[in-house]
Amino acid sequence: MRNTLMTVLDHVAPLTSSVEYRVVGTAASALHGARVPVGDIDLLFRDRQSMDCFAAALATLPAAECLFPPAWLEPARQYFARYLVNGALIELSTIETETQSDTRECIGRGPWEHYSWVDCGRHRVPVVSLELRLLTELRRDRPDRFGPITEHMRQHGCNLELVRRGLPNVGGGMPEDRQREVLDQLSGVARRI
């Protein structure tokens, strides 16, 4: 995953220096160091124009095959594209749903406020916070993902207040005992600076 992302960034970075994006999804978890299975590389863009610029640059990479050109998907309220690079899927999207919450990984202001810069080869990559990744995986009830994320946060610190604020918004009726279990596992963990 890391090598594919470096290949993409080596090619597109000179053409997209003003494009604002975030690495999200399982690739974000892995870039933070959590041991999770990575199925693809998901990149979230602030707006369609930025995504179009990145997609146009990516399309000129000889190793890139466009599987789904940029298009608006009404039911998902998402502008979306999919590429294959060196056997790995790269998905580009905007998520155009409004929320006042800052505790969602791909919706609202969360990914733009809660992220960090992670080294990936010679690139510094904006990666959504692991706290938002945890909340997403709890929402999806995927223990193979939220377990390793929680363990990584226990070892390396986290913003417990952000997790605490986001748990009630996980939705799907996440049982209160599961919420308490997550908070208990993370309690006493120093806040990451």
JSON list of N, CA and C in Angstrom, two decimals, residues 14-91:
[
{"chain": "A", "resi": 14, "resn": "PRO", "atom": "N", "xyz": [3.74, 17.01, -8.07]},
{"chain": "A", "resi": 14, "resn": "PRO", "atom": "CA", "xyz": [4.16, 18.24, -8.75]},
{"chain": "A", "resi": 14, "resn": "PRO", "atom": "C", "xyz": [3.02, 18.95, -9.49]},
{"chain": "A", "resi": 15, "resn": "LEU", "atom": "N", "xyz": [1.97, 18.19, -9.82]},
{"chain": "A", "resi": 15, "resn": "LEU", "atom": "CA", "xyz": [0.85, 18.76, -10.59]},
{"chain": "A", "resi": 15, "resn": "LEU", "atom": "C", "xyz": [-0.32, 19.19, -9.70]},
{"chain": "A", "resi": 16, "resn": "THR", "atom": "N", "xyz": [-0.27, 18.80, -8.42]},
{"chain": "A", "resi": 16, "resn": "THR", "atom": "CA", "xyz": [-1.43, 19.02, -7.55]},
{"chain": "A", "resi": 16, "resn": "THR", "atom": "C", "xyz": [-1.05, 19.65, -6.21]},
{"chain": "A", "resi": 17, "resn": "SER", "atom": "N", "xyz": [-0.04, 20.48, -6.19]},
{"chain": "A", "resi": 17, "resn": "SER", "atom": "CA", "xyz": [0.47, 21.00, -4.92]},
{"chain": "A", "resi": 17, "resn": "SER", "atom": "C", "xyz": [-0.57, 21.80, -4.13]},
{"chain": "A", "resi": 18, "resn": "SER", "atom": "N", "xyz": [-1.55, 22.38, -4.80]},
{"chain": "A", "resi": 18, "resn": "SER", "atom": "CA", "xyz": [-2.56, 23.17, -4.09]},
{"chain": "A", "resi": 18, "resn": "SER", "atom": "C", "xyz": [-3.83, 22.38, -3.77]},
{"chain": "A", "resi": 19, "resn": "VAL", "atom": "N", "xyz": [-3.86, 21.10, -4.12]},
{"chain": "A", "resi": 19, "resn": "VAL", "atom": "CA", "xyz": [-5.04, 20.27, -3.89]},
{"chain": "A", "resi": 19, "resn": "VAL", "atom": "C", "xyz": [-5.08, 19.81, -2.44]},
{"chain": "A", "resi": 20, "resn": "GLU", "atom": "N", "xyz": [-6.22, 20.04, -1.79]},
{"chain": "A", "resi": 20, "resn": "GLU", "atom": "CA", "xyz": [-6.39, 19.63, -0.40]},
{"chain": "A", "resi": 20, "resn": "GLU", "atom": "C", "xyz": [-7.12, 18.28, -0.36]},
{"chain": "A", "resi": 21, "resn": "TYR", "atom": "N", "xyz": [-6.48, 17.31, 0.28]},
{"chain": "A", "resi": 21, "resn": "TYR", "atom": "CA", "xyz": [-7.06, 15.98, 0.39]},
{"chain": "A", "resi": 21, "resn": "TYR", "atom": "C", "xyz": [-6.66, 15.36, 1.72]},
{"chain": "A", "resi": 22, "resn": "ARG", "atom": "N", "xyz": [-7.27, 14.24, 2.05]},
{"chain": "A", "resi": 22, "resn": "ARG", "atom": "CA", "xyz": [-6.89, 13.45, 3.22]},
{"chain": "A", "resi": 22, "resn": "ARG", "atom": "C", "xyz": [-6.88, 11.98, 2.82]},
{"chain": "A", "resi": 23, "resn": "VAL", "atom": "N", "xyz": [-5.91, 11.24, 3.34]},
{"chain": "A", "resi": 23, "resn": "VAL", "atom": "CA", "xyz": [-5.97, 9.79, 3.25]},
{"chain": "A", "resi": 23, "resn": "VAL", "atom": "C", "xyz": [-6.95, 9.34, 4.33]},
{"chain": "A", "resi": 24, "resn": "VAL", "atom": "N", "xyz": [-7.92, 8.52, 3.95]},
{"chain": "A", "resi": 24, "resn": "VAL", "atom": "CA", "xyz": [-8.92, 8.03, 4.89]},
{"chain": "A", "resi": 24, "resn": "VAL", "atom": "C", "xyz": [-8.97, 6.50, 4.76]},
{"chain": "A", "resi": 25, "resn": "GLY", "atom": "N", "xyz": [-9.87, 5.88, 5.48]},
{"chain": "A", "resi": 25, "resn": "GLY", "atom": "CA", "xyz": [-10.05, 4.43, 5.36]},
{"chain": "A", "resi": 25, "resn": "GLY", "atom": "C", "xyz": [-8.91, 3.65, 5.99]},
{"chain": "A", "resi": 26, "resn": "THR", "atom": "N", "xyz": [-8.85, 2.38, 5.61]},
{"chain": "A", "resi": 26, "resn": "THR", "atom": "CA", "xyz": [-7.86, 1.49, 6.21]},
{"chain": "A", "resi": 26, "resn": "THR", "atom": "C", "xyz": [-6.43, 1.91, 5.91]},
{"chain": "A", "resi": 27, "resn": "ALA", "atom": "N", "xyz": [-6.21, 2.54, 4.76]},
{"chain": "A", "resi": 27, "resn": "ALA", "atom": "CA", "xyz": [-4.86, 3.03, 4.45]},
{"chain": "A", "resi": 27, "resn": "ALA", "atom": "C", "xyz": [-4.42, 4.07, 5.48]},
{"chain": "A", "resi": 28, "resn": "ALA", "atom": "N", "xyz": [-5.35, 4.91, 5.93]},
{"chain": "A", "resi": 28, "resn": "ALA", "atom": "CA", "xyz": [-5.02, 5.90, 6.97]},
{"chain": "A", "resi": 28, "resn": "ALA", "atom": "C", "xyz": [-4.61, 5.19, 8.26]},
{"chain": "A", "resi": 29, "resn": "SER", "atom": "N", "xyz": [-5.36, 4.16, 8.64]},
{"chain": "A", "resi": 29, "resn": "SER", "atom": "CA", "xyz": [-5.02, 3.41, 9.85]},
{"chain": "A", "resi": 29, "resn": "SER", "atom": "C", "xyz": [-3.62, 2.82, 9.74]},
{"chain": "A", "resi": 30, "resn": "ALA", "atom": "N", "xyz": [-3.33, 2.22, 8.59]},
{"chain": "A", "resi": 30, "resn": "ALA", "atom": "CA", "xyz": [-2.01, 1.60, 8.39]},
{"chain": "A", "resi": 30, "resn": "ALA", "atom": "C", "xyz": [-0.90, 2.64, 8.39]},
{"chain": "A", "resi": 31, "resn": "LEU", "atom": "N", "xyz": [-1.13, 3.79, 7.77]},
{"chain": "A", "resi": 31, "resn": "LEU", "atom": "CA", "xyz": [-0.10, 4.84, 7.77]},
{"chain": "A", "resi": 31, "resn": "LEU", "atom": "C", "xyz": [0.20, 5.34, 9.18]},
{"chain": "A", "resi": 32, "resn": "HIS", "atom": "N", "xyz": [-0.81, 5.32, 10.05]},
{"chain": "A", "resi": 32, "resn": "HIS", "atom": "CA", "xyz": [-0.59, 5.69, 11.45]},
{"chain": "A", "resi": 32, "resn": "HIS", "atom": "C", "xyz": [0.17, 4.60, 12.20]},
{"chain": "A", "resi": 33, "resn": "GLY", "atom": "N", "xyz": [0.20, 3.38, 11.66]},
{"chain": "A", "resi": 33, "resn": "GLY", "atom": "CA", "xyz": [0.92, 2.30, 12.30]},
{"chain": "A", "resi": 33, "resn": "GLY", "atom": "C", "xyz": [0.05, 1.20, 12.87]},
{"chain": "A", "resi": 34, "resn": "ALA", "atom": "N", "xyz": [-1.28, 1.33, 12.77]},
{"chain": "A", "resi": 34, "resn": "ALA", "atom": "CA", "xyz": [-2.17, 0.28, 13.25]},
{"chain": "A", "resi": 34, "resn": "ALA", "atom": "C", "xyz": [-2.10, -0.92, 12.30]},
{"chain": "A", "resi": 35, "resn": "ARG", "atom": "N", "xyz": [-2.12, -2.10, 12.86]},
{"chain": "A", "resi": 35, "resn": "ARG", "atom": "CA", "xyz": [-2.01, -3.32, 12.05]},
{"chain": "A", "resi": 35, "resn": "ARG", "atom": "C", "xyz": [-3.41, -3.77, 11.62]},
{"chain": "A", "resi": 36, "resn": "VAL", "atom": "N", "xyz": [-3.87, -3.20, 10.52]},
{"chain": "A", "resi": 36, "resn": "VAL", "atom": "CA", "xyz": [-5.19, -3.53, 9.98]},
{"chain": "A", "resi": 36, "resn": "VAL", "atom": "C", "xyz": [-5.04, -4.01, 8.54]},
{"chain": "A", "resi": 37, "resn": "PRO", "atom": "N", "xyz": [-5.98, -4.85, 8.08]},
{"chain": "A", "resi": 37, "resn": "PRO", "atom": "CA", "xyz": [-5.95, -5.23, 6.67]},
{"chain": "A", "resi": 37, "resn": "PRO", "atom": "C", "xyz": [-6.31, -4.02, 5.81]},
{"chain": "A", "resi": 38, "resn": "VAL", "atom": "N", "xyz": [-5.55, -3.82, 4.74]},
{"chain": "A", "resi": 38, "resn": "VAL", "atom": "CA", "xyz": [-5.80, -2.67, 3.85]},
{"chain": "A", "resi": 38, "resn": "VAL", "atom": "C", "xyz": [-6.30, -3.21, 2.51]},
{"chain": "A", "resi": 39, "resn": "GLY", "atom": "N", "xyz": [-7.50, -2.80, 2.14]},
{"chain": "A", "resi": 39, "resn": "GLY", "atom": "CA", "xyz": [-8.07, -3.27, 0.88]},
{"chain": "A", "resi": 39, "resn": "GLY", "atom": "C", "xyz": [-7.81, -2.33, -0.28]},
{"chain": "A", "resi": 40, "resn": "ASP", "atom": "N", "xyz": [-7.71, -1.04, 0.01]},
{"chain": "A", "resi": 40, "resn": "ASP", "atom": "CA", "xyz": [-7.50, -0.05, -1.04]},
{"chain": "A", "resi": 40, "resn": "ASP", "atom": "C", "xyz": [-6.96, 1.22, -0.42]},
{"chain": "A", "resi": 41, "resn": "ILE", "atom": "N", "xyz": [-6.73, 2.22, -1.25]},
{"chain": "A", "resi": 41, "resn": "ILE", "atom": "CA", "xyz": [-6.28, 3.52, -0.77]},
{"chain": "A", "resi": 41, "resn": "ILE", "atom": "C", "xyz": [-7.39, 4.51, -1.08]},
{"chain": "A", "resi": 42, "resn": "ASP", "atom": "N", "xyz": [-7.98, 5.08, -0.03]},
{"chain": "A", "resi": 42, "resn": "ASP", "atom": "CA", "xyz": [-9.07, 6.03, -0.19]},
{"chain": "A", "resi": 42, "resn": "ASP", "atom": "C", "xyz": [-8.56, 7.45, 0.05]},
{"chain": "A", "resi": 43, "resn": "LEU", "atom": "N", "xyz": [-8.83, 8.32, -0.89]},
{"chain": "A", "resi": 43, "resn": "LEU", "atom": "CA", "xyz": [-8.46, 9.73, -0.77]},
{"chain": "A", "resi": 43, "resn": "LEU", "atom": "C", "xyz": [-9.72, 10.57, -0.80]},
{"chain": "A", "resi": 44, "resn": "LEU", "atom": "N", "xyz": [-9.88, 11.42, 0.21]},
{"chain": "A", "resi": 44, "resn": "LEU", "atom": "CA", "xyz": [-11.03, 12.31, 0.33]},
{"chain": "A", "resi": 44, "resn": "LEU", "atom": "C", "xyz": [-10.60, 13.71, -0.07]},
{"chain": "A", "resi": 45, "resn": "PHE", "atom": "N", "xyz": [-11.42, 14.36, -0.89]},
{"chain": "A", "resi": 45, "resn": "PHE", "atom": "CA", "xyz": [-11.12, 15.72, -1.36]},
{"chain": "A", "resi": 45, "resn": "PHE", "atom": "C", "xyz": [-12.18, 16.67, -0.83]},
{"chain": "A", "resi": 46, "resn": "ARG", "atom": "N", "xyz": [-11.75, 17.90, -0.61]},
{"chain": "A", "resi": 46, "resn": "ARG", "atom": "CA", "xyz": [-12.65, 18.92, -0.09]},
{"chain": "A", "resi": 46, "resn": "ARG", "atom": "C", "xyz": [-13.73, 19.30, -1.11]},
{"chain": "A", "resi": 47, "resn": "ASP", "atom": "N", "xyz": [-13.37, 19.29, -2.39]},
{"chain": "A", "resi": 47, "resn": "ASP", "atom": "CA", "xyz": [-14.34, 19.70, -3.41]},
{"chain": "A", "resi": 47, "resn": "ASP", "atom": "C", "xyz": [-14.07, 18.97, -4.73]},
{"chain": "A", "resi": 48, "resn": "ARG", "atom": "N", "xyz": [-15.03, 19.04, -5.63]},
{"chain": "A", "resi": 48, "resn": "ARG", "atom": "CA", "xyz": [-14.93, 18.33, -6.91]},
{"chain": "A", "resi": 48, "resn": "ARG", "atom": "C", "xyz": [-13.79, 18.85, -7.77]},
{"chain": "A", "resi": 49, "resn": "GLN", "atom": "N", "xyz": [-13.58, 20.15, -7.76]},
{"chain": "A", "resi": 49, "resn": "GLN", "atom": "CA", "xyz": [-12.51, 20.72, -8.58]},
{"chain": "A", "resi": 49, "resn": "GLN", "atom": "C", "xyz": [-11.15, 20.15, -8.16]},
{"chain": "A", "resi": 50, "resn": "SER", "atom": "N", "xyz": [-10.92, 20.03, -6.88]},
{"chain": "A", "resi": 50, "resn": "SER", "atom": "CA", "xyz": [-9.67, 19.45, -6.39]},
{"chain": "A", "resi": 50, "resn": "SER", "atom": "C", "xyz": [-9.54, 17.99, -6.81]},
{"chain": "A", "resi": 51, "resn": "MET", "atom": "N", "xyz": [-10.64, 17.26, -6.69]},
{"chain": "A", "resi": 51, "resn": "MET", "atom": "CA", "xyz": [-10.61, 15.86, -7.09]},
{"chain": "A", "resi": 51, "resn": "MET", "atom": "C", "xyz": [-10.37, 15.72, -8.59]},
{"chain": "A", "resi": 52, "resn": "ASP", "atom": "N", "xyz": [-11.01, 16.57, -9.39]},
{"chain": "A", "resi": 52, "resn": "ASP", "atom": "CA", "xyz": [-10.79, 16.53, -10.84]},
{"chain": "A", "resi": 52, "resn": "ASP", "atom": "C", "xyz": [-9.33, 16.80, -11.19]},
{"chain": "A", "resi": 53, "resn": "CYS", "atom": "N", "xyz": [-8.72, 17.74, -10.50]},
{"chain": "A", "resi": 53, "resn": "CYS", "atom": "CA", "xyz": [-7.31, 18.06, -10.74]},
{"chain": "A", "resi": 53, "resn": "CYS", "atom": "C", "xyz": [-6.43, 16.85, -10.42]},
{"chain": "A", "resi": 54, "resn": "PHE", "atom": "N", "xyz": [-6.67, 16.21, -9.28]},
{"chain": "A", "resi": 54, "resn": "PHE", "atom": "CA", "xyz": [-5.90, 15.04, -8.88]},
{"chain": "A", "resi": 54, "resn": "PHE", "atom": "C", "xyz": [-6.14, 13.89, -9.85]},
{"chain": "A", "resi": 55, "resn": "ALA", "atom": "N", "xyz": [-7.41, 13.66, -10.24]},
{"chain": "A", "resi": 55, "resn": "ALA", "atom": "CA", "xyz": [-7.75, 12.58, -11.16]},
{"chain": "A", "resi": 55, "resn": "ALA", "atom": "C", "xyz": [-7.08, 12.79, -12.52]},
{"chain": "A", "resi": 56, "resn": "ALA", "atom": "N", "xyz": [-7.07, 14.03, -13.00]},
{"chain": "A", "resi": 56, "resn": "ALA", "atom": "CA", "xyz": [-6.43, 14.32, -14.29]},
{"chain": "A", "resi": 56, "resn": "ALA", "atom": "C", "xyz": [-4.93, 14.03, -14.23]},
{"chain": "A", "resi": 57, "resn": "ALA", "atom": "N", "xyz": [-4.30, 14.38, -13.12]},
{"chain": "A", "resi": 57, "resn": "ALA", "atom": "CA", "xyz": [-2.87, 14.10, -12.96]},
{"chain": "A", "resi": 57, "resn": "ALA", "atom": "C", "xyz": [-2.63, 12.59, -12.85]},
{"chain": "A", "resi": 58, "resn": "LEU", "atom": "N", "xyz": [-3.48, 11.91, -12.10]},
{"chain": "A", "resi": 58, "resn": "LEU", "atom": "CA", "xyz": [-3.34, 10.46, -11.94]},
{"chain": "A", "resi": 58, "resn": "LEU", "atom": "C", "xyz": [-3.52, 9.73, -13.27]},
{"chain": "A", "resi": 59, "resn": "ALA", "atom": "N", "xyz": [-4.42, 10.23, -14.10]},
{"chain": "A", "resi": 59, "resn": "ALA", "atom": "CA", "xyz": [-4.70, 9.59, -15.39]},
{"chain": "A", "resi": 59, "resn": "ALA", "atom": "C", "xyz": [-3.48, 9.59, -16.31]},
{"chain": "A", "resi": 60, "resn": "THR", "atom": "N", "xyz": [-2.52, 10.48, -16.06]},
{"chain": "A", "resi": 60, "resn": "THR", "atom": "CA", "xyz": [-1.31, 10.52, -16.90]},
{"chain": "A", "resi": 60, "resn": "THR", "atom": "C", "xyz": [-0.22, 9.58, -16.40]},
{"chain": "A", "resi": 61, "resn": "LEU", "atom": "N", "xyz": [-0.44, 8.94, -15.27]},
{"chain": "A", "resi": 61, "resn": "LEU", "atom": "CA", "xyz": [0.52, 7.96, -14.76]},
{"chain": "A", "resi": 61, "resn": "LEU", "atom": "C", "xyz": [0.39, 6.69, -15.59]},
{"chain": "A", "resi": 62, "resn": "PRO", "atom": "N", "xyz": [1.47, 6.24, -16.26]},
{"chain": "A", "resi": 62, "resn": "PRO", "atom": "CA", "xyz": [1.37, 5.06, -17.12]},
{"chain": "A", "resi": 62, "resn": "PRO", "atom": "C", "xyz": [0.82, 3.82, -16.40]},
{"chain": "A", "resi": 63, "resn": "ALA", "atom": "N", "xyz": [1.12, 3.67, -15.11]},
{"chain": "A", "resi": 63, "resn": "ALA", "atom": "CA", "xyz": [0.67, 2.49, -14.36]},
{"chain": "A", "resi": 63, "resn": "ALA", "atom": "C", "xyz": [-0.79, 2.58, -13.93]},
{"chain": "A", "resi": 64, "resn": "ALA", "atom": "N", "xyz": [-1.45, 3.73, -14.15]},
{"chain": "A", "resi": 64, "resn": "ALA", "atom": "CA", "xyz": [-2.82, 3.92, -13.68]},
{"chain": "A", "resi": 64, "resn": "ALA", "atom": "C", "xyz": [-3.83, 3.51, -14.74]},
{"chain": "A", "resi": 65, "resn": "GLU", "atom": "N", "xyz": [-4.80, 2.72, -14.32]},
{"chain": "A", "resi": 65, "resn": "GLU", "atom": "CA", "xyz": [-5.91, 2.35, -15.19]},
{"chain": "A", "resi": 65, "resn": "GLU", "atom": "C", "xyz": [-7.19, 2.89, -14.56]},
{"chain": "A", "resi": 66, "resn": "CYS", "atom": "N", "xyz": [-7.93, 3.69, -15.31]},
{"chain": "A", "resi": 66, "resn": "CYS", "atom": "CA", "xyz": [-9.18, 4.25, -14.79]},
{"chain": "A", "resi": 66, "resn": "CYS", "atom": "C", "xyz": [-10.27, 3.18, -14.89]},
{"chain": "A", "resi": 67, "resn": "LEU", "atom": "N", "xyz": [-10.81, 2.78, -13.75]},
{"chain": "A", "resi": 67, "resn": "LEU", "atom": "CA", "xyz": [-11.88, 1.79, -13.71]},
{"chain": "A", "resi": 67, "resn": "LEU", "atom": "C", "xyz": [-13.25, 2.45, -13.66]},
{"chain": "A", "resi": 68, "resn": "PHE", "atom": "N", "xyz": [-13.30, 3.67, -13.11]},
{"chain": "A", "resi": 68, "resn": "PHE", "atom": "CA", "xyz": [-14.56, 4.40, -12.98]},
{"chain": "A", "resi": 68, "resn": "PHE", "atom": "C", "xyz": [-14.20, 5.88, -12.99]},
{"chain": "A", "resi": 69, "resn": "PRO", "atom": "N", "xyz": [-14.50, 6.58, -14.08]},
{"chain": "A", "resi": 69, "resn": "PRO", "atom": "CA", "xyz": [-14.12, 8.00, -14.16]},
{"chain": "A", "resi": 69, "resn": "PRO", "atom": "C", "xyz": [-14.90, 8.85, -13.16]},
{"chain": "A", "resi": 70, "resn": "PRO", "atom": "N", "xyz": [-14.40, 10.02, -12.82]},
{"chain": "A", "resi": 70, "resn": "PRO", "atom": "CA", "xyz": [-15.10, 10.89, -11.86]},
{"chain": "A", "resi": 70, "resn": "PRO", "atom": "C", "xyz": [-16.55, 11.12, -12.28]},
{"chain": "A", "resi": 71, "resn": "ALA", "atom": "N", "xyz": [-17.45, 10.84, -11.33]},
{"chain": "A", "resi": 71, "resn": "ALA", "atom": "CA", "xyz": [-18.89, 10.98, -11.60]},
{"chain": "A", "resi": 71, "resn": "ALA", "atom": "C", "xyz": [-19.62, 11.23, -10.29]},
{"chain": "A", "resi": 72, "resn": "TRP", "atom": "N", "xyz": [-20.75, 11.91, -10.39]},
{"chain": "A", "resi": 72, "resn": "TRP", "atom": "CA", "xyz": [-21.61, 12.17, -9.24]},
{"chain": "A", "resi": 72, "resn": "TRP", "atom": "C", "xyz": [-22.49, 10.95, -8.99]},
{"chain": "A", "resi": 73, "resn": "LEU", "atom": "N", "xyz": [-22.49, 10.45, -7.77]},
{"chain": "A", "resi": 73, "resn": "LEU", "atom": "CA", "xyz": [-23.34, 9.33, -7.36]},
{"chain": "A", "resi": 73, "resn": "LEU", "atom": "C", "xyz": [-24.41, 9.89, -6.43]},
{"chain": "A", "resi": 74, "resn": "GLU", "atom": "N", "xyz": [-25.57, 10.14, -6.96]},
{"chain": "A", "resi": 74, "resn": "GLU", "atom": "CA", "xyz": [-26.63, 10.83, -6.22]},
{"chain": "A", "resi": 74, "resn": "GLU", "atom": "C", "xyz": [-27.03, 10.13, -4.92]},
{"chain": "A", "resi": 75, "resn": "PRO", "atom": "N", "xyz": [-27.31, 8.83, -4.95]},
{"chain": "A", "resi": 75, "resn": "PRO", "atom": "CA", "xyz": [-27.76, 8.22, -3.69]},
{"chain": "A", "resi": 75, "resn": "PRO", "atom": "C", "xyz": [-26.75, 8.37, -2.55]},
{"chain": "A", "resi": 76, "resn": "ALA", "atom": "N", "xyz": [-25.48, 8.34, -2.88]},
{"chain": "A", "resi": 76, "resn": "ALA", "atom": "CA", "xyz": [-24.44, 8.45, -1.85]},
{"chain": "A", "resi": 76, "resn": "ALA", "atom": "C", "xyz": [-24.03, 9.89, -1.59]},
{"chain": "A", "resi": 77, "resn": "ARG", "atom": "N", "xyz": [-24.52, 10.83, -2.41]},
{"chain": "A", "resi": 77, "resn": "ARG", "atom": "CA", "xyz": [-24.13, 12.25, -2.33]},
{"chain": "A", "resi": 77, "resn": "ARG", "atom": "C", "xyz": [-22.60, 12.34, -2.35]},
{"chain": "A", "resi": 78, "resn": "GLN", "atom": "N", "xyz": [-22.04, 11.69, -3.36]},
{"chain": "A", "resi": 78, "resn": "GLN", "atom": "CA", "xyz": [-20.60, 11.51, -3.43]},
{"chain": "A", "resi": 78, "resn": "GLN", "atom": "C", "xyz": [-20.14, 11.68, -4.88]},
{"chain": "A", "resi": 79, "resn": "TYR", "atom": "N", "xyz": [-19.06, 12.41, -5.05]},
{"chain": "A", "resi": 79, "resn": "TYR", "atom": "CA", "xyz": [-18.36, 12.50, -6.33]},
{"chain": "A", "resi": 79, "resn": "TYR", "atom": "C", "xyz": [-17.24, 11.48, -6.22]},
{"chain": "A", "resi": 80, "resn": "PHE", "atom": "N", "xyz": [-17.12, 10.57, -7.17]},
{"chain": "A", "resi": 80, "resn": "PHE", "atom": "CA", "xyz": [-16.32, 9.37, -6.96]},
{"chain": "A", "resi": 80, "resn": "PHE", "atom": "C", "xyz": [-15.57, 8.96, -8.22]},
{"chain": "A", "resi": 81, "resn": "ALA", "atom": "N", "xyz": [-14.38, 8.40, -8.05]},
{"chain": "A", "resi": 81, "resn": "ALA", "atom": "CA", "xyz": [-13.61, 7.80, -9.14]},
{"chain": "A", "resi": 81, "resn": "ALA", "atom": "C", "xyz": [-12.79, 6.64, -8.59]},
{"chain": "A", "resi": 82, "resn": "ARG", "atom": "N", "xyz": [-12.47, 5.68, -9.46]},
{"chain": "A", "resi": 82, "resn": "ARG", "atom": "CA", "xyz": [-11.68, 4.53, -9.04]},
{"chain": "A", "resi": 82, "resn": "ARG", "atom": "C", "xyz": [-10.60, 4.25, -10.09]},
{"chain": "A", "resi": 83, "resn": "TYR", "atom": "N", "xyz": [-9.40, 3.99, -9.59]},
{"chain": "A", "resi": 83, "resn": "TYR", "atom": "CA", "xyz": [-8.25, 3.68, -10.45]},
{"chain": "A", "resi": 83, "resn": "TYR", "atom": "C", "xyz": [-7.58, 2.42, -9.93]},
{"chain": "A", "resi": 84, "resn": "LEU", "atom": "N", "xyz": [-6.85, 1.76, -10.81]},
{"chain": "A", "resi": 84, "resn": "LEU", "atom": "CA", "xyz": [-6.02, 0.64, -10.43]},
{"chain": "A", "resi": 84, "resn": "LEU", "atom": "C", "xyz": [-4.58, 1.03, -10.73]},
{"chain": "A", "resi": 85, "resn": "VAL", "atom": "N", "xyz": [-3.72, 0.97, -9.72]},
{"chain": "A", "resi": 85, "resn": "VAL", "atom": "CA", "xyz": [-2.31, 1.31, -9.88]},
{"chain": "A", "resi": 85, "resn": "VAL", "atom": "C", "xyz": [-1.48, 0.19, -9.27]},
{"chain": "A", "resi": 86, "resn": "ASN", "atom": "N", "xyz": [-0.68, -0.45, -10.10]},
{"chain": "A", "resi": 86, "resn": "ASN", "atom": "CA", "xyz": [0.18, -1.55, -9.64]},
{"chain": "A", "resi": 86, "resn": "ASN", "atom": "C", "xyz": [-0.61, -2.61, -8.87]},
{"chain": "A", "resi": 87, "resn": "GLY", "atom": "N", "xyz": [-1.82, -2.90, -9.32]},
{"chain": "A", "resi": 87, "resn": "GLY", "atom": "CA", "xyz": [-2.64, -3.92, -8.69]},
{"chain": "A", "resi": 87, "resn": "GLY", "atom": "C", "xyz": [-3.42, -3.46, -7.47]},
{"chain": "A", "resi": 88, "resn": "ALA", "atom": "N", "xyz": [-3.28, -2.22, -7.07]},
{"chain": "A", "resi": 88, "resn": "ALA", "atom": "CA", "xyz": [-3.99, -1.69, -5.90]},
{"chain": "A", "resi": 88, "resn": "ALA", "atom": "C", "xyz": [-5.07, -0.71, -6.33]},
{"chain": "A", "resi": 89, "resn": "LEU", "atom": "N", "xyz": [-6.22, -0.80, -5.68]},
{"chain": "A", "resi": 89, "resn": "LEU", "atom": "CA", "xyz": [-7.31, 0.14, -5.96]},
{"chain": "A", "resi": 89, "resn": "LEU", "atom": "C", "xyz": [-7.04, 1.47, -5.27]},
{"chain": "A", "resi": 90, "resn": "ILE", "atom": "N", "xyz": [-7.25, 2.55, -6.02]},
{"chain": "A", "resi": 90, "resn": "ILE", "atom": "CA", "xyz": [-7.17, 3.91, -5.48]},
{"chain": "A", "resi": 90, "resn": "ILE", "atom": "C", "xyz": [-8.55, 4.52, -5.71]},
{"chain": "A", "resi": 91, "resn": "GLU", "atom": "N", "xyz": [-9.23, 4.91, -4.63]},
{"chain": "A", "resi": 91, "resn": "GLU", "atom": "CA", "xyz": [-10.55, 5.52, -4.76]},
{"chain": "A", "resi": 91, "resn": "GLU", "atom": "C", "xyz": [-10.49, 6.97, -4.32]}
]
